Amino acid sequence: MRILFAGAGNFGHVYPLLPLAKAARAAGHEVSFATGEQLHPAVVTAGLEPVAAGRSVPEAFMEAVKSRADLAGAGELGAQDVPPEVLADLHVQVFGSVLPRWVAADLATALERLRPDLVVYEALNPGAAFAAALAGVPAVAHGVGVMALGPEEERIGQELLATAGDLGVDVPFGQLLALSRSYIDIVPPSIQDPGFLAAPLPRIEQRTVAYSEPGELPERIRESGRPFVYLTLGTALGSPEVLRTVLQGLLPLDVPVLVAAGPVVPVEELGELPERVVAVPWVAQPEALKHASVVVQHGGAGTTLATLAAGLPQLVLPQGADGPANGKAVAAAGAGEVVLAADQSPEAVTEATRRLLAEEGYRVSARKVAAEIAAMPDPAENVARLVELAG
């Protein structure tokens, strides 16, 4: 078959789809991967053909800003300078209109050229589903995390329905996921939102596979031989201020700390660090999870699920997006703790991490979820299901 995968232009939206895409290619299918050009190097490294579709989230926000008369000249402003209610409106416009329209337009041309038998699209990238529907190509949604719906997600959903109408896409029953023949769910049932599990959409369970480009841990961490606290705020939502606050909270614990600063936070902005704290721009996360004792992270779906699959306790410090929902799910499972943004002080980080290091119950619960994940079908097993879904 010819299969086109499609994910929004962010690591957390592309990496979760790569294990299945690589498995499909290994099974002999012709596989392309559509995403923003900034993620094409990762697609090529995975051995797949990249296809341009959409642009980055920051570019989409600037496009949304242009339409707001009250934000004229806001190009130099950061998110912290925009009133929360305006920022929420921009978020709805970006994910409900700007990005889906860009992706749908780009994929209209790509689908005509590639003529795939199936489109596997990231569930948070519905522009690909719109393009597939207009081209008459069967589509399958691929989840990346917990599908809990809050007020903002409801607003985005309404905006997406309006966008679909403008593009001439008929959305059956007014439900966006009805454009998909099935939903590939990489979240174990004990963690997934119960309301979503009760929905009538057919689900295909698939094991979470932590994906990263290969790499070794920093030499100082390898040579110490001691378990460490792994700290990451992801690739999109981190800030030097928050990262410094979290580090300040970890220092009193006198444990080694490995910090993945990410592309948003220059390592030099973290200041002078003690010998047992190693901060680098990038870490091969699967390798870090093999040797960490506790993970302190931002609540991104990829890191949350990878940590659960590794059976490690985690402290979730949501920085926005799906962080609060993921943190709530981890805490409910007993596999970690969550500290919401308003309460994220050094003292809160110290106390929560101390409990995670000392109390065995968190590790027992995390290992229980890890066993549940390990029992789910792996991506290679699900490739045959794609053939069935393509008809």
Short mmCIF file of C-alpha atoms in Angstrom, two decimals:
data_model
loop_
_atom_site.label_atom_id
_atom_site.label_comp_id
_atom_site.label_asym_id
_atom_site.label_seq_id
_atom_site.Cartn_x
_atom_site.Cartn_y
_atom_site.Cartn_z
CA MET A 1 0.00 0.00 0.00
CA ARG A 2 0.84 3.66 -0.19
CA ILE A 3 0.30 5.25 3.24
CA LEU A 4 0.58 8.94 4.09
CA PHE A 5 1.10 9.82 7.75
CA ALA A 6 0.44 13.41 8.84
CA GLY A 7 1.35 15.22 12.06
CA ALA A 8 1.39 18.87 13.10
CA GLY A 9 4.77 20.61 13.00
CA ASN A 10 5.99 19.90 16.53
CA PHE A 11 8.08 17.06 17.98
CA GLY A 12 5.29 16.04 20.35
CA HIS A 13 2.88 15.72 17.42
CA VAL A 14 5.24 13.82 15.08
CA TYR A 15 7.30 11.48 17.27
CA PRO A 16 4.29 9.45 18.55
CA LEU A 17 3.37 8.52 14.93
CA LEU A 18 6.87 7.51 13.83
CA PRO A 19 6.92 4.00 15.40
CA LEU A 20 3.85 2.93 13.38
CA ALA A 21 5.10 4.68 10.24
CA LYS A 22 8.47 2.92 10.52
CA ALA A 23 6.73 -0.42 11.16
CA ALA A 24 4.61 0.07 8.03
CA ARG A 25 7.71 0.79 5.98
CA ALA A 26 9.48 -2.26 7.45
CA ALA A 27 6.48 -4.37 6.36
CA GLY A 28 7.05 -3.30 2.76
CA HIS A 29 4.56 -0.47 2.37
CA GLU A 30 5.39 2.83 0.68
CA VAL A 31 5.28 5.42 3.45
CA SER A 32 5.38 9.23 3.33
CA PHE A 33 5.14 11.60 6.29
CA ALA A 34 3.55 15.04 5.98
CA THR A 35 4.46 17.74 8.48
CA GLY A 36 6.00 21.20 8.71
CA GLU A 37 9.41 21.55 7.08
CA GLN A 38 11.10 22.18 10.45
CA LEU A 39 10.41 18.50 11.33
CA HIS A 40 11.61 17.09 7.99
CA PRO A 41 15.13 16.25 9.29
CA ALA A 42 13.54 14.01 11.97
CA VAL A 43 11.37 12.35 9.30
CA VAL A 44 14.39 11.70 7.08
CA THR A 45 16.37 10.31 10.03
CA ALA A 46 13.49 7.88 10.60
CA GLY A 47 13.94 6.66 7.01
CA LEU A 48 10.71 8.16 5.66
CA GLU A 49 9.88 10.49 2.76
CA PRO A 50 8.95 13.96 4.04
CA VAL A 51 6.03 15.92 2.57
CA ALA A 52 5.50 19.62 3.32
CA ALA A 53 2.20 20.30 5.11
CA GLY A 54 1.50 23.27 7.32
CA ARG A 55 3.92 25.48 9.18
CA SER A 56 5.10 25.90 12.76
CA VAL A 57 2.82 26.80 15.65
CA PRO A 58 4.62 30.16 16.25
CA GLU A 59 4.02 31.08 12.59
CA ALA A 60 0.35 30.20 13.00
CA PHE A 61 0.09 32.41 16.09
CA MET A 62 1.59 35.34 14.19
CA GLU A 63 -0.93 34.75 11.41
CA ALA A 64 -3.73 34.84 13.98
CA VAL A 65 -2.30 38.01 15.54
CA LYS A 66 -2.50 39.76 12.15
CA SER A 67 -6.28 39.43 12.21
CA ARG A 68 -6.61 41.14 15.60
CA ALA A 69 -6.84 44.92 15.44
CA ASP A 70 -6.28 45.08 19.21
CA LEU A 71 -2.89 43.39 18.76
CA ALA A 72 -1.53 45.66 16.04
CA GLY A 73 2.25 45.79 16.31
CA ALA A 74 2.32 42.80 18.68
CA GLY A 75 4.97 40.99 16.70
CA GLU A 76 7.57 41.68 19.38
CA LEU A 77 5.34 40.62 22.28
CA GLY A 78 5.68 37.30 24.06
CA ALA A 79 2.79 35.21 25.33
CA GLN A 80 3.26 36.71 28.80
CA ASP A 81 2.45 40.17 27.37
CA VAL A 82 -0.93 39.16 25.93
CA PRO A 83 -4.05 39.19 28.18
CA PRO A 84 -5.10 35.59 29.04
CA GLU A 85 -8.52 35.92 27.41
CA VAL A 86 -6.94 37.17 24.17
CA LEU A 87 -4.33 34.40 24.29
CA ALA A 88 -7.16 31.85 24.64
CA ASP A 89 -8.90 33.35 21.59
CA LEU A 90 -5.68 33.13 19.59
CA HIS A 91 -5.23 29.51 20.64
CA VAL A 92 -8.72 28.67 19.36
CA GLN A 93 -8.05 30.44 16.07
CA VAL A 94 -4.65 28.79 15.56
CA PHE A 95 -5.80 25.21 16.15
CA GLY A 96 -9.34 25.61 14.94
CA SER A 97 -8.71 27.54 11.73
CA VAL A 98 -5.20 28.69 10.78
CA LEU A 99 -3.27 25.41 11.02
CA PRO A 100 -6.07 23.17 9.67
CA ARG A 101 -6.53 25.40 6.62
CA TRP A 102 -2.80 25.43 5.88
CA VAL A 103 -2.53 21.65 6.22
CA ALA A 104 -5.66 20.97 4.15
CA ALA A 105 -4.42 23.22 1.33
CA ASP A 106 -0.93 21.70 1.28
CA LEU A 107 -2.21 18.13 1.40
CA ALA A 108 -4.72 18.67 -1.40
CA THR A 109 -1.78 18.90 -3.78
CA ALA A 110 0.19 16.13 -2.07
CA LEU A 111 -2.71 13.67 -2.15
CA GLU A 112 -3.21 14.26 -5.85
CA ARG A 113 0.48 13.56 -6.46
CA LEU A 114 0.98 10.62 -4.09
CA ARG A 115 -2.47 8.99 -4.43
CA PRO A 116 -2.20 7.10 -1.12
CA ASP A 117 -4.47 4.21 -0.20
CA LEU A 118 -4.75 5.47 3.38
CA VAL A 119 -4.06 8.60 5.43
CA VAL A 120 -3.04 8.12 9.07
CA TYR A 121 -3.35 11.52 10.70
CA GLU A 122 -2.53 12.78 14.14
CA ALA A 123 -5.84 13.38 15.93
CA LEU A 124 -4.81 16.98 16.76
CA ASN A 125 -4.06 17.66 13.09
CA PRO A 126 -7.59 17.53 11.60
CA GLY A 127 -6.63 19.53 8.52
CA ALA A 128 -5.23 16.24 7.19
CA ALA A 129 -8.60 14.56 7.78
CA PHE A 130 -10.31 17.39 5.88
CA ALA A 131 -7.95 16.93 2.92
CA ALA A 132 -8.46 13.16 2.94
CA ALA A 133 -12.25 13.53 3.00
CA LEU A 134 -12.20 15.96 0.07
CA ALA A 135 -9.93 13.59 -1.90
CA GLY A 136 -12.02 10.52 -1.09
CA VAL A 137 -9.12 8.78 0.67
CA PRO A 138 -9.91 6.68 3.79
CA ALA A 139 -8.41 8.09 6.97
CA VAL A 140 -7.47 6.79 10.41
CA ALA A 141 -6.84 9.00 13.44
CA HIS A 142 -3.74 8.37 15.58
CA GLY A 143 -3.87 9.68 19.13
CA VAL A 144 -0.93 11.23 20.94
CA GLY A 145 -2.30 11.48 24.48
CA VAL A 146 -5.26 11.74 26.82
CA MET A 147 -8.37 12.98 25.00
CA ALA A 148 -9.98 14.95 27.84
CA LEU A 149 -12.18 17.83 26.64
CA GLY A 150 -12.21 21.12 28.53
CA PRO A 151 -13.90 24.44 27.66
CA GLU A 152 -11.07 25.54 25.35
CA GLU A 153 -11.04 22.21 23.50
CA GLU A 154 -14.82 22.53 23.05
CA ARG A 155 -14.31 25.98 21.51
CA ILE A 156 -11.60 24.64 19.19
CA GLY A 157 -13.98 21.86 18.15
CA GLN A 158 -16.68 24.37 17.21
CA GLU A 159 -14.14 26.43 15.24
CA LEU A 160 -13.00 23.28 13.43
CA LEU A 161 -16.57 22.46 12.41
CA ALA A 162 -16.89 25.96 10.96
CA THR A 163 -13.58 25.50 9.12
CA ALA A 164 -14.73 22.15 7.74
CA GLY A 165 -17.91 23.78 6.47
CA ASP A 166 -15.93 26.53 4.74
CA LEU A 167 -13.79 23.89 3.03
CA GLY A 168 -16.80 21.88 1.90
CA VAL A 169 -16.15 18.92 4.21
CA ASP A 170 -19.23 17.07 5.43
CA VAL A 171 -18.61 16.04 9.05
CA PRO A 172 -20.90 13.09 9.89
CA PHE A 173 -23.03 13.64 13.00
CA GLY A 174 -21.10 16.86 13.69
CA GLN A 175 -18.29 14.75 15.21
CA LEU A 176 -14.81 15.41 13.84
CA LEU A 177 -13.51 11.92 14.62
CA ALA A 178 -16.35 10.50 12.53
CA LEU A 179 -14.12 11.38 9.55
CA SER A 180 -11.88 8.52 10.70
CA ARG A 181 -12.49 4.81 10.20
CA SER A 182 -10.87 4.09 13.56
CA TYR A 183 -8.74 5.64 16.29
CA ILE A 184 -5.29 4.30 17.17
CA ASP A 185 -4.97 4.88 20.91
CA ILE A 186 -1.52 4.76 22.50
CA VAL A 187 -2.91 5.62 25.95
CA PRO A 188 -3.66 2.65 28.25
CA PRO A 189 -7.32 2.44 29.32
CA SER A 190 -6.49 3.09 32.99
CA ILE A 191 -5.08 6.50 32.00
CA GLN A 192 -7.36 7.48 29.10
CA ASP A 193 -10.33 9.77 29.72
CA PRO A 194 -13.39 7.61 30.62
CA GLY A 195 -15.71 9.77 28.52
CA PHE A 196 -13.57 9.19 25.46
CA LEU A 197 -13.44 5.44 26.11
CA ALA A 198 -17.25 5.40 26.15
CA ALA A 199 -17.51 7.09 22.74
CA PRO A 200 -18.78 4.90 19.87
CA LEU A 201 -15.67 5.39 17.71
CA PRO A 202 -13.81 2.07 17.10
CA ARG A 203 -10.45 2.05 18.91
CA ILE A 204 -7.26 0.16 18.14
CA GLU A 205 -4.97 -0.08 21.15
CA GLN A 206 -1.26 0.34 20.52
CA ARG A 207 1.68 0.22 22.88
CA THR A 208 3.41 3.49 23.67
CA VAL A 209 6.91 3.44 22.15
CA ALA A 210 9.24 6.19 23.31
CA TYR A 211 10.86 7.57 20.16
CA SER A 212 13.95 9.72 19.83
CA GLU A 213 16.90 10.08 17.55
CA PRO A 214 19.66 7.87 18.97
CA GLY A 215 22.26 9.31 21.31
CA GLU A 216 24.28 8.70 24.47
CA LEU A 217 23.83 10.29 27.87
CA PRO A 218 26.33 13.01 28.86
CA GLU A 219 29.66 11.58 29.95
CA ARG A 220 29.46 12.96 33.50
CA ILE A 221 26.10 11.24 34.03
CA ARG A 222 27.35 7.95 32.56
CA GLU A 223 30.49 7.92 34.67
CA SER A 224 28.72 8.68 37.96
CA GLY A 225 26.71 5.44 37.75
CA ARG A 226 24.10 6.91 40.11
CA PRO A 227 20.36 7.09 39.36
CA PHE A 228 19.38 10.65 38.58
CA VAL A 229 16.36 12.90 38.41
CA TYR A 230 15.57 13.61 34.76
CA LEU A 231 14.18 17.12 34.18
CA THR A 232 12.61 18.32 30.94
CA LEU A 233 10.10 21.01 30.04
CA GLY A 234 9.73 19.72 26.49
CA THR A 235 10.42 21.33 23.14
CA ALA A 236 7.83 24.10 23.01
CA LEU A 237 6.60 25.39 26.38
CA GLY A 238 9.71 25.75 28.53
CA SER A 239 11.14 29.04 29.79
CA PRO A 240 14.38 29.95 31.60
CA GLU A 241 12.38 31.32 34.55
CA VAL A 242 10.40 28.12 35.12
CA LEU A 243 13.40 25.87 34.57
CA ARG A 244 15.45 27.86 37.11
CA THR A 245 12.57 27.62 39.60
CA VAL A 246 12.40 23.84 39.21
CA LEU A 247 16.17 23.47 39.51
CA GLN A 248 16.11 25.56 42.68
CA GLY A 249 13.60 23.10 44.08
CA LEU A 250 15.68 20.03 43.16
CA LEU A 251 19.03 21.24 44.56
CA PRO A 252 18.21 20.65 48.27
CA LEU A 253 17.62 16.93 47.54
CA ASP A 254 21.33 16.27 46.90
CA VAL A 255 20.72 13.91 43.96
CA PRO A 256 22.22 13.97 40.45
CA VAL A 257 20.05 15.85 37.96
CA LEU A 258 20.07 15.58 34.17
CA VAL A 259 18.42 18.57 32.49
CA ALA A 260 17.20 18.54 28.87
CA ALA A 261 16.89 22.29 28.36
CA GLY A 262 15.25 21.97 24.94
CA PRO A 263 15.32 24.38 21.99
CA VAL A 264 13.48 27.16 23.85
CA VAL A 265 15.90 27.59 26.78
CA PRO A 266 19.63 28.28 26.12
CA VAL A 267 21.68 26.28 28.64
CA GLU A 268 23.81 29.32 29.48
CA GLU A 269 20.70 31.12 30.81
CA LEU A 270 20.47 28.61 33.66
CA GLY A 271 23.51 30.15 35.36
CA GLU A 272 26.21 28.35 37.33
CA LEU A 273 25.19 24.82 38.34
CA PRO A 274 26.71 22.41 40.87
CA GLU A 275 28.80 19.48 39.64
CA ARG A 276 25.98 16.95 40.10
CA VAL A 277 23.64 18.90 37.76
CA VAL A 278 24.26 18.36 34.04
CA ALA A 279 22.30 20.58 31.64
CA VAL A 280 22.40 19.96 27.90
CA PRO A 281 20.22 21.19 25.00
CA TRP A 282 19.01 17.72 24.04
CA VAL A 283 18.81 14.25 25.56
CA ALA A 284 17.97 10.92 23.94
CA GLN A 285 14.93 10.48 26.15
CA PRO A 286 14.53 6.68 25.88
CA GLU A 287 18.12 6.32 27.08
CA ALA A 288 17.52 8.71 29.98
CA LEU A 289 14.45 6.78 31.08
CA LYS A 290 16.49 3.57 31.38
CA HIS A 291 18.62 5.08 34.15
CA ALA A 292 16.50 7.76 35.86
CA SER A 293 14.90 7.30 39.28
CA VAL A 294 12.26 10.05 38.94
CA VAL A 295 11.14 12.26 36.05
CA VAL A 296 10.18 15.90 36.55
CA GLN A 297 8.44 17.20 33.45
CA HIS A 298 5.98 19.59 31.82
CA GLY A 299 3.07 17.23 31.22
CA GLY A 300 3.53 16.74 27.49
CA ALA A 301 1.80 13.60 26.27
CA GLY A 302 4.95 12.01 24.84
CA THR A 303 7.04 12.40 27.99
CA THR A 304 4.14 11.44 30.27
CA LEU A 305 3.42 8.20 28.40
CA ALA A 306 7.10 7.32 27.92
CA THR A 307 7.69 7.74 31.66
CA LEU A 308 4.70 5.54 32.46
CA ALA A 309 5.92 2.91 30.00
CA ALA A 310 9.28 2.95 31.79
CA GLY A 311 7.56 2.37 35.15
CA LEU A 312 9.00 5.54 36.70
CA PRO A 313 7.37 7.95 39.18
CA GLN A 314 6.93 11.44 37.79
CA LEU A 315 6.25 14.97 38.92
CA VAL A 316 4.10 16.77 36.36
CA LEU A 317 4.43 20.57 36.24
CA PRO A 318 1.93 21.60 33.54
CA GLN A 319 3.00 24.51 31.35
CA GLY A 320 -0.19 24.63 29.28
CA ALA A 321 -1.82 22.65 26.47
CA ASP A 322 -2.67 19.10 27.62
CA GLY A 323 -0.39 19.24 30.67
CA PRO A 324 -3.14 19.60 33.31
CA ALA A 325 -5.12 16.65 31.91
CA ASN A 326 -2.02 14.45 31.74
CA GLY A 327 -0.95 15.44 35.25
CA LYS A 328 -4.41 14.67 36.62
CA ALA A 329 -4.35 11.23 34.96
CA VAL A 330 -0.89 10.41 36.41
CA ALA A 331 -1.93 11.47 39.90
CA ALA A 332 -5.20 9.52 39.69
CA ALA A 333 -3.22 6.39 38.80
CA GLY A 334 -0.98 6.89 41.84
CA ALA A 335 2.06 6.99 39.53
CA GLY A 336 3.17 10.50 40.45
CA GLU A 337 2.15 13.96 41.54
CA VAL A 338 1.03 17.12 39.78
CA VAL A 339 1.68 20.74 40.78
CA LEU A 340 -0.33 23.24 38.75
CA ALA A 341 1.22 26.46 37.43
CA ALA A 342 -0.11 28.72 40.20
CA ASP A 343 1.59 26.57 42.86
CA GLN A 344 4.91 25.88 41.13
CA SER A 345 7.41 27.16 43.69
CA PRO A 346 10.85 25.74 44.57
CA GLU A 347 9.42 24.51 47.87
CA ALA A 348 6.57 22.65 46.14
CA VAL A 349 9.05 20.97 43.76
CA THR A 350 11.32 19.98 46.67
CA GLU A 351 8.56 18.37 48.72
CA ALA A 352 6.85 16.57 45.83
CA THR A 353 10.11 15.16 44.44
CA ARG A 354 11.25 14.10 47.92
CA ARG A 355 8.06 12.05 48.28
CA LEU A 356 8.51 10.48 44.84
CA LEU A 357 12.06 9.44 45.70
CA ALA A 358 11.19 8.06 49.14
CA GLU A 359 7.76 6.43 48.88
CA GLU A 360 7.67 3.07 47.09
CA GLY A 361 3.92 3.29 46.38
CA TYR A 362 4.47 5.67 43.46
CA ARG A 363 6.90 3.24 41.83
CA VAL A 364 4.57 0.29 42.38
CA SER A 365 1.70 2.16 40.71
CA ALA A 366 3.91 3.31 37.83
CA ARG A 367 5.06 -0.26 37.22
CA LYS A 368 1.45 -1.42 37.19
CA VAL A 369 0.69 1.02 34.37
CA ALA A 370 3.91 -0.01 32.61
CA ALA A 371 2.74 -3.64 32.64
CA GLU A 372 -0.60 -2.55 31.16
CA ILE A 373 1.21 -0.69 28.37
CA ALA A 374 3.55 -3.63 27.69
CA ALA A 375 0.53 -5.88 27.15
CA MET A 376 -0.86 -3.64 24.39
CA PRO A 377 -0.15 -4.56 20.72
CA ASP A 378 3.08 -3.11 19.36
CA PRO A 379 3.13 -1.01 16.16
CA ALA A 380 4.28 -3.92 13.98
CA GLU A 381 1.19 -5.89 14.99
CA ASN A 382 -1.09 -3.03 13.99
CA VAL A 383 0.25 -2.62 10.46
CA ALA A 384 -2.08 -5.40 9.29
CA ARG A 385 -5.00 -3.42 10.73
CA LEU A 386 -4.07 -0.52 8.46
CA VAL A 387 -4.46 -2.77 5.43
CA GLU A 388 -7.93 -3.77 6.65
CA LEU A 389 -8.94 -0.15 7.28
CA ALA A 390 -7.84 0.88 3.79
CA GLY A 391 -10.40 -1.59 2.46
#
